């Protein structure tokens, strides 16, 4: 029987990173139904057969240059400042090397080529390593591979200064993507905090309280006056004023009736409602 596993992947800064990881994990024998959510950083997959294990998956991902967190709970630790990240330190180091090379070229023009070549190749090393690891994992065609070829080619044809500037600008772009992704994830987590952790599930035997993450599409839930909606759904019984300000920014509550859609995180202001879940809370 297949076993579902979930891992948290750190270090992704663009959707192409998730596609690269998915492709590499899909190529592992015994691994199926691979799905990686770029925003939540959650990798889900199934293991089938005695030869498949999570350790192989973790090793494959780490060879691509990403970190794996196997803890199942949510990580609420604050994100580090950009200069404390590996990419931030790499950008600062590459920038310093570029400045030193420029000073050498100004003071001793005959040493300009070796100075810029050294700056370019040292800054390129982490990218080249990731390109090699990606190729070994079955993902040879990546942006790191293209940048490595371009920079090495520029150095060979005596354009070392352009190579050093090019790799530095690429690293800056990668860092900006990382910062933007971190801000987006912070916003998503803030929105997720609005959703209650429990829900009142309506069954044939009555109403019982369950974890909101256990809700599934088609479940019937009860939202009491003053309570938050635990999952996106549609009203099937009752009507009331729904405060969606925290979700949509709309300042005034909206009157919702049977058939109207309600967003997770909204507040039911004044009456008992029953909803059919249209999207689970996971």
mmCIF file of C-alpha atoms in Angstrom:
data_model
loop_
_atom_site.group_PDB
_atom_site.id
_atom_site.type_symbol
_atom_site.label_atom_id
_atom_site.label_comp_id
_atom_site.label_asym_id
_atom_site.label_seq_id
_atom_site.Cartn_x
_atom_site.Cartn_y
_atom_site.Cartn_z
ATOM 1 C CA UNK A 1 0.000 0.000 0.000
ATOM 2 C CA UNK A 2 1.465 3.417 -0.968
ATOM 3 C CA UNK A 3 2.646 5.647 1.878
ATOM 4 C CA UNK A 4 2.085 9.398 1.619
ATOM 5 C CA UNK A 5 4.994 11.573 2.752
ATOM 6 C CA UNK A 6 5.359 15.336 3.161
ATOM 7 C CA UNK A 7 8.596 17.346 3.223
ATOM 8 C CA UNK A 8 9.284 21.071 3.485
ATOM 9 C CA UNK A 9 11.779 22.401 0.943
ATOM 10 C CA UNK A 10 13.807 25.524 1.742
ATOM 11 C CA UNK A 11 15.746 27.617 -0.753
ATOM 12 C CA UNK A 12 13.276 27.842 -3.651
ATOM 13 C CA UNK A 13 13.066 31.332 -5.131
ATOM 14 C CA UNK A 14 11.152 30.757 -8.373
ATOM 15 C CA UNK A 15 8.565 28.352 -9.824
ATOM 16 C CA UNK A 16 11.235 26.760 -12.032
ATOM 17 C CA UNK A 17 12.917 25.520 -8.838
ATOM 18 C CA UNK A 18 9.812 23.531 -7.942
ATOM 19 C CA UNK A 19 9.619 22.103 -11.465
ATOM 20 C CA UNK A 20 13.266 21.035 -11.237
ATOM 21 C CA UNK A 21 12.717 19.301 -7.889
ATOM 22 C CA UNK A 22 9.525 17.603 -9.066
ATOM 23 C CA UNK A 23 11.284 16.274 -12.151
ATOM 24 C CA UNK A 24 14.191 14.868 -10.153
ATOM 25 C CA UNK A 25 11.951 13.232 -7.525
ATOM 26 C CA UNK A 26 9.661 11.744 -10.187
ATOM 27 C CA UNK A 27 12.688 9.922 -11.609
ATOM 28 C CA UNK A 28 13.294 8.000 -8.379
ATOM 29 C CA UNK A 29 12.071 4.366 -8.613
ATOM 30 C CA UNK A 30 9.135 3.678 -6.313
ATOM 31 C CA UNK A 31 8.107 7.328 -5.977
ATOM 32 C CA UNK A 32 4.799 8.470 -7.470
ATOM 33 C CA UNK A 33 2.161 11.225 -7.288
ATOM 34 C CA UNK A 34 4.780 13.912 -6.705
ATOM 35 C CA UNK A 35 3.389 17.382 -6.033
ATOM 36 C CA UNK A 36 5.348 20.435 -4.877
ATOM 37 C CA UNK A 37 3.585 23.653 -3.894
ATOM 38 C CA UNK A 38 5.984 26.536 -4.518
ATOM 39 C CA UNK A 39 4.182 28.954 -2.189
ATOM 40 C CA UNK A 40 3.868 26.647 0.826
ATOM 41 C CA UNK A 41 7.168 24.842 0.035
ATOM 42 C CA UNK A 42 5.457 21.504 0.741
ATOM 43 C CA UNK A 43 6.496 18.436 -1.265
ATOM 44 C CA UNK A 44 4.022 15.548 -1.198
ATOM 45 C CA UNK A 45 4.726 12.138 -2.707
ATOM 46 C CA UNK A 46 3.863 8.473 -2.357
ATOM 47 C CA UNK A 47 6.316 5.637 -1.731
ATOM 48 C CA UNK A 48 5.615 2.207 -3.200
ATOM 49 C CA UNK A 49 7.726 -0.923 -2.823
ATOM 50 C CA UNK A 50 10.477 -1.906 -0.424
ATOM 51 C CA UNK A 51 13.192 -0.151 -2.453
ATOM 52 C CA UNK A 52 11.657 3.317 -2.050
ATOM 53 C CA UNK A 53 12.361 5.430 1.023
ATOM 54 C CA UNK A 54 12.332 9.073 2.083
ATOM 55 C CA UNK A 55 16.107 9.114 2.540
ATOM 56 C CA UNK A 56 16.677 8.726 -1.205
ATOM 57 C CA UNK A 57 14.255 11.572 -1.906
ATOM 58 C CA UNK A 58 15.989 13.837 0.619
ATOM 59 C CA UNK A 59 19.430 13.059 -0.818
ATOM 60 C CA UNK A 60 18.225 13.791 -4.354
ATOM 61 C CA UNK A 61 16.804 17.167 -3.333
ATOM 62 C CA UNK A 62 19.884 18.150 -1.345
ATOM 63 C CA UNK A 63 22.134 17.277 -4.299
ATOM 64 C CA UNK A 64 20.208 19.909 -6.251
ATOM 65 C CA UNK A 65 21.264 22.505 -3.675
ATOM 66 C CA UNK A 66 18.085 22.796 -1.595
ATOM 67 C CA UNK A 67 17.502 22.139 2.098
ATOM 68 C CA UNK A 68 14.920 19.659 3.363
ATOM 69 C CA UNK A 69 12.973 20.038 6.592
ATOM 70 C CA UNK A 70 11.283 16.766 7.529
ATOM 71 C CA UNK A 71 9.304 18.219 10.442
ATOM 72 C CA UNK A 72 5.571 17.885 9.891
ATOM 73 C CA UNK A 73 4.557 20.960 11.868
ATOM 74 C CA UNK A 74 4.514 24.488 10.614
ATOM 75 C CA UNK A 75 7.732 26.457 10.933
ATOM 76 C CA UNK A 76 6.927 29.820 12.544
ATOM 77 C CA UNK A 77 10.542 30.968 12.827
ATOM 78 C CA UNK A 78 11.035 34.426 11.279
ATOM 79 C CA UNK A 79 12.782 34.500 7.924
ATOM 80 C CA UNK A 80 16.403 35.707 8.136
ATOM 81 C CA UNK A 81 17.401 39.077 6.699
ATOM 82 C CA UNK A 82 18.589 38.881 3.092
ATOM 83 C CA UNK A 83 22.240 39.434 4.026
ATOM 84 C CA UNK A 84 22.058 36.456 6.398
ATOM 85 C CA UNK A 85 21.009 34.048 3.657
ATOM 86 C CA UNK A 86 23.442 32.015 1.556
ATOM 87 C CA UNK A 87 22.437 33.930 -1.580
ATOM 88 C CA UNK A 88 22.797 37.261 0.200
ATOM 89 C CA UNK A 89 26.315 36.409 1.346
ATOM 90 C CA UNK A 90 27.151 35.207 -2.157
ATOM 91 C CA UNK A 91 26.007 38.506 -3.676
ATOM 92 C CA UNK A 92 28.037 40.502 -1.155
ATOM 93 C CA UNK A 93 31.100 38.353 -1.810
ATOM 94 C CA UNK A 94 30.717 38.571 -5.586
ATOM 95 C CA UNK A 95 30.272 42.341 -5.360
ATOM 96 C CA UNK A 96 33.406 42.687 -3.242
ATOM 97 C CA UNK A 97 35.420 40.583 -5.706
ATOM 98 C CA UNK A 98 34.139 42.692 -8.591
ATOM 99 C CA UNK A 99 35.195 45.918 -6.837
ATOM 100 C CA UNK A 100 38.649 44.503 -6.073
ATOM 101 C CA UNK A 101 39.045 43.370 -9.695
ATOM 102 C CA UNK A 102 38.046 46.827 -10.936
ATOM 103 C CA UNK A 103 40.628 48.448 -8.639
ATOM 104 C CA UNK A 104 43.310 46.043 -9.861
ATOM 105 C CA UNK A 105 42.393 46.820 -13.476
ATOM 106 C CA UNK A 106 42.654 50.555 -12.752
ATOM 107 C CA UNK A 107 45.957 50.396 -10.873
ATOM 108 C CA UNK A 108 47.601 47.633 -12.904
ATOM 109 C CA UNK A 109 45.860 47.208 -16.282
ATOM 110 C CA UNK A 110 48.075 44.261 -17.237
ATOM 111 C CA UNK A 111 46.457 42.226 -14.429
ATOM 112 C CA UNK A 112 42.883 43.111 -15.383
ATOM 113 C CA UNK A 113 42.167 39.829 -17.175
ATOM 114 C CA UNK A 114 43.298 37.487 -14.367
ATOM 115 C CA UNK A 115 41.587 39.671 -11.732
ATOM 116 C CA UNK A 116 38.211 39.686 -13.492
ATOM 117 C CA UNK A 117 38.582 36.002 -14.420
ATOM 118 C CA UNK A 118 39.146 35.101 -10.774
ATOM 119 C CA UNK A 119 36.168 37.218 -9.667
ATOM 120 C CA UNK A 120 33.903 35.623 -12.280
ATOM 121 C CA UNK A 121 34.927 32.016 -11.628
ATOM 122 C CA UNK A 122 34.809 32.280 -7.829
ATOM 123 C CA UNK A 123 31.306 33.809 -7.958
ATOM 124 C CA UNK A 124 30.291 31.189 -10.520
ATOM 125 C CA UNK A 125 31.397 28.193 -8.453
ATOM 126 C CA UNK A 126 28.134 27.694 -6.460
ATOM 127 C CA UNK A 127 26.096 27.953 -9.662
ATOM 128 C CA UNK A 128 28.374 25.541 -11.516
ATOM 129 C CA UNK A 129 28.146 23.068 -8.637
ATOM 130 C CA UNK A 130 24.346 23.257 -8.697
ATOM 131 C CA UNK A 131 24.399 22.756 -12.487
ATOM 132 C CA UNK A 132 26.542 19.617 -12.136
ATOM 133 C CA UNK A 133 24.363 18.219 -9.335
ATOM 134 C CA UNK A 134 21.261 18.910 -11.407
ATOM 135 C CA UNK A 135 22.743 17.087 -14.389
ATOM 136 C CA UNK A 136 23.599 14.079 -12.212
ATOM 137 C CA UNK A 137 20.016 14.085 -10.900
ATOM 138 C CA UNK A 138 18.620 13.995 -14.436
ATOM 139 C CA UNK A 139 17.997 17.753 -14.854
ATOM 140 C CA UNK A 140 20.827 18.931 -17.155
ATOM 141 C CA UNK A 141 18.969 21.823 -18.802
ATOM 142 C CA UNK A 142 18.737 24.487 -16.106
ATOM 143 C CA UNK A 143 19.420 28.202 -15.843
ATOM 144 C CA UNK A 144 22.533 27.414 -13.792
ATOM 145 C CA UNK A 145 23.874 25.334 -16.684
ATOM 146 C CA UNK A 146 23.268 28.151 -19.165
ATOM 147 C CA UNK A 147 24.924 30.750 -16.933
ATOM 148 C CA UNK A 148 27.915 28.477 -16.338
ATOM 149 C CA UNK A 149 28.421 27.938 -20.070
ATOM 150 C CA UNK A 150 28.027 31.667 -20.796
ATOM 151 C CA UNK A 151 30.476 32.807 -18.105
ATOM 152 C CA UNK A 152 33.135 30.207 -18.921
ATOM 153 C CA UNK A 153 32.764 31.032 -22.611
ATOM 154 C CA UNK A 154 33.177 34.758 -21.938
ATOM 155 C CA UNK A 155 36.358 34.120 -19.948
ATOM 156 C CA UNK A 156 37.756 31.934 -22.736
ATOM 157 C CA UNK A 157 37.182 34.607 -25.398
ATOM 158 C CA UNK A 158 38.972 37.226 -23.264
ATOM 159 C CA UNK A 159 35.821 38.976 -22.003
ATOM 160 C CA UNK A 160 36.453 38.362 -18.311
ATOM 161 C CA UNK A 161 35.107 41.744 -17.163
ATOM 162 C CA UNK A 162 31.776 41.101 -18.877
ATOM 163 C CA UNK A 163 31.708 37.608 -17.360
ATOM 164 C CA UNK A 164 32.251 38.968 -13.836
ATOM 165 C CA UNK A 165 29.569 41.634 -14.226
ATOM 166 C CA UNK A 166 27.167 39.146 -15.804
ATOM 167 C CA UNK A 167 27.416 36.570 -13.036
ATOM 168 C CA UNK A 168 27.091 39.312 -10.397
ATOM 169 C CA UNK A 169 23.896 40.656 -11.985
ATOM 170 C CA UNK A 170 22.495 37.134 -12.217
ATOM 171 C CA UNK A 171 23.164 36.588 -8.515
ATOM 172 C CA UNK A 172 21.467 39.894 -7.684
ATOM 173 C CA UNK A 173 18.431 38.787 -9.691
ATOM 174 C CA UNK A 174 18.327 35.483 -7.814
ATOM 175 C CA UNK A 175 18.496 37.340 -4.501
ATOM 176 C CA UNK A 176 15.639 39.661 -5.487
ATOM 177 C CA UNK A 177 13.540 36.613 -6.386
ATOM 178 C CA UNK A 178 14.320 35.112 -2.989
ATOM 179 C CA UNK A 179 13.254 38.303 -1.192
ATOM 180 C CA UNK A 180 10.023 38.544 -3.204
ATOM 181 C CA UNK A 181 9.215 34.882 -2.552
ATOM 182 C CA UNK A 182 9.811 35.313 1.189
ATOM 183 C CA UNK A 183 7.441 38.295 1.303
ATOM 184 C CA UNK A 184 4.773 36.379 -0.615
ATOM 185 C CA UNK A 185 5.023 33.412 1.760
ATOM 186 C CA UNK A 186 4.791 35.745 4.752
ATOM 187 C CA UNK A 187 1.567 37.203 3.348
ATOM 188 C CA UNK A 188 0.123 33.744 2.719
ATOM 189 C CA UNK A 189 0.949 32.644 6.273
ATOM 190 C CA UNK A 190 -0.669 35.788 7.681
ATOM 191 C CA UNK A 191 -3.816 34.979 5.719
ATOM 192 C CA UNK A 192 -3.720 31.363 6.903
ATOM 193 C CA UNK A 193 -3.619 32.589 10.508
ATOM 194 C CA UNK A 194 -7.121 33.979 10.002
ATOM 195 C CA UNK A 195 -8.543 30.496 9.460
ATOM 196 C CA UNK A 196 -9.702 28.762 12.678
ATOM 197 C CA UNK A 197 -7.994 25.525 13.671
ATOM 198 C CA UNK A 198 -11.287 23.696 14.326
ATOM 199 C CA UNK A 199 -14.646 23.376 12.589
ATOM 200 C CA UNK A 200 -18.114 22.122 13.492
ATOM 201 C CA UNK A 201 -18.882 19.211 11.164
ATOM 202 C CA UNK A 202 -22.536 18.309 10.595
ATOM 203 C CA UNK A 203 -23.131 14.553 10.395
ATOM 204 C CA UNK A 204 -26.133 12.255 10.519
ATOM 205 C CA UNK A 205 -25.701 11.870 14.265
ATOM 206 C CA UNK A 206 -25.324 15.571 15.051
ATOM 207 C CA UNK A 207 -22.609 18.221 15.129
ATOM 208 C CA UNK A 208 -19.068 17.511 16.292
ATOM 209 C CA UNK A 209 -15.908 19.579 16.472
ATOM 210 C CA UNK A 210 -12.984 18.439 14.324
ATOM 211 C CA UNK A 211 -9.669 19.869 13.127
ATOM 212 C CA UNK A 212 -10.224 22.254 10.218
ATOM 213 C CA UNK A 213 -7.444 20.555 8.253
ATOM 214 C CA UNK A 214 -9.513 17.336 8.255
ATOM 215 C CA UNK A 215 -12.346 18.933 6.289
ATOM 216 C CA UNK A 216 -12.924 17.675 2.775
ATOM 217 C CA UNK A 217 -14.817 18.955 -0.238
ATOM 218 C CA UNK A 218 -18.538 18.253 0.177
ATOM 219 C CA UNK A 219 -18.544 18.272 3.990
ATOM 220 C CA UNK A 220 -21.323 20.216 5.704
ATOM 221 C CA UNK A 221 -20.167 22.568 8.442
ATOM 222 C CA UNK A 222 -21.866 24.867 10.917
ATOM 223 C CA UNK A 223 -20.603 28.407 11.492
ATOM 224 C CA UNK A 224 -21.941 30.033 14.627
ATOM 225 C CA UNK A 225 -22.485 33.767 15.218
ATOM 226 C CA UNK A 226 -19.158 35.491 15.831
ATOM 227 C CA UNK A 227 -17.183 32.542 14.457
ATOM 228 C CA UNK A 228 -14.736 32.477 11.573
ATOM 229 C CA UNK A 229 -15.357 30.377 8.485
ATOM 230 C CA UNK A 230 -12.848 27.461 8.497
ATOM 231 C CA UNK A 231 -12.905 26.711 4.749
ATOM 232 C CA UNK A 232 -14.163 28.144 1.477
ATOM 233 C CA UNK A 233 -17.740 27.076 0.950
ATOM 234 C CA UNK A 234 -21.273 27.887 -0.142
ATOM 235 C CA UNK A 235 -24.236 28.619 2.131
ATOM 236 C CA UNK A 236 -26.897 25.880 2.112
ATOM 237 C CA UNK A 237 -28.931 27.041 5.122
ATOM 238 C CA UNK A 238 -29.420 30.398 6.828
ATOM 239 C CA UNK A 239 -28.364 33.913 5.980
ATOM 240 C CA UNK A 240 -26.335 36.572 7.710
ATOM 241 C CA UNK A 241 -23.845 39.413 7.535
ATOM 242 C CA UNK A 242 -20.359 38.203 6.635
ATOM 243 C CA UNK A 243 -17.343 40.358 7.475
ATOM 244 C CA UNK A 244 -14.726 39.733 4.753
ATOM 245 C CA UNK A 245 -12.516 42.728 5.568
ATOM 246 C CA UNK A 246 -9.534 40.619 6.625
ATOM 247 C CA UNK A 247 -9.703 38.591 3.396
ATOM 248 C CA UNK A 248 -10.819 41.003 0.662
ATOM 249 C CA UNK A 249 -10.282 44.415 2.278
ATOM 250 C CA UNK A 250 -13.989 45.244 1.956
ATOM 251 C CA UNK A 251 -14.806 47.355 5.020
ATOM 252 C CA UNK A 252 -18.562 46.729 5.222
ATOM 253 C CA UNK A 253 -20.088 43.295 5.984
ATOM 254 C CA UNK A 254 -21.992 41.664 3.131
ATOM 255 C CA UNK A 255 -25.392 40.034 3.480
ATOM 256 C CA UNK A 256 -25.040 36.429 2.343
ATOM 257 C CA UNK A 257 -27.863 34.044 1.518
ATOM 258 C CA UNK A 258 -28.322 30.449 0.406
ATOM 259 C CA UNK A 259 -26.159 29.791 -2.650
ATOM 260 C CA UNK A 260 -23.661 32.571 -1.928
ATOM 261 C CA UNK A 261 -19.955 31.781 -1.636
ATOM 262 C CA UNK A 262 -18.092 32.466 1.614
ATOM 263 C CA UNK A 263 -14.309 32.699 2.008
ATOM 264 C CA UNK A 264 -12.255 30.995 4.695
ATOM 265 C CA UNK A 265 -11.248 33.488 7.386
ATOM 266 C CA UNK A 266 -14.433 35.549 7.051
ATOM 267 C CA UNK A 267 -16.440 36.292 10.211
ATOM 268 C CA UNK A 268 -20.090 35.287 10.538
ATOM 269 C CA UNK A 269 -21.499 38.298 12.349
ATOM 270 C CA UNK A 270 -25.049 37.588 13.416
ATOM 271 C CA UNK A 271 -26.683 34.207 12.703
ATOM 272 C CA UNK A 272 -26.165 30.460 12.454
ATOM 273 C CA UNK A 273 -25.094 29.280 8.986
ATOM 274 C CA UNK A 274 -24.524 25.931 7.362
ATOM 275 C CA UNK A 275 -22.040 25.668 4.519
ATOM 276 C CA UNK A 276 -20.958 23.038 2.051
ATOM 277 C CA UNK A 277 -17.169 22.973 1.837
ATOM 278 C CA UNK A 278 -15.877 23.660 -1.679
ATOM 279 C CA UNK A 279 -12.164 23.732 -0.903
ATOM 280 C CA UNK A 280 -10.423 22.027 1.996
ATOM 281 C CA UNK A 281 -8.372 23.973 4.521
ATOM 282 C CA UNK A 282 -5.073 22.174 3.861
#
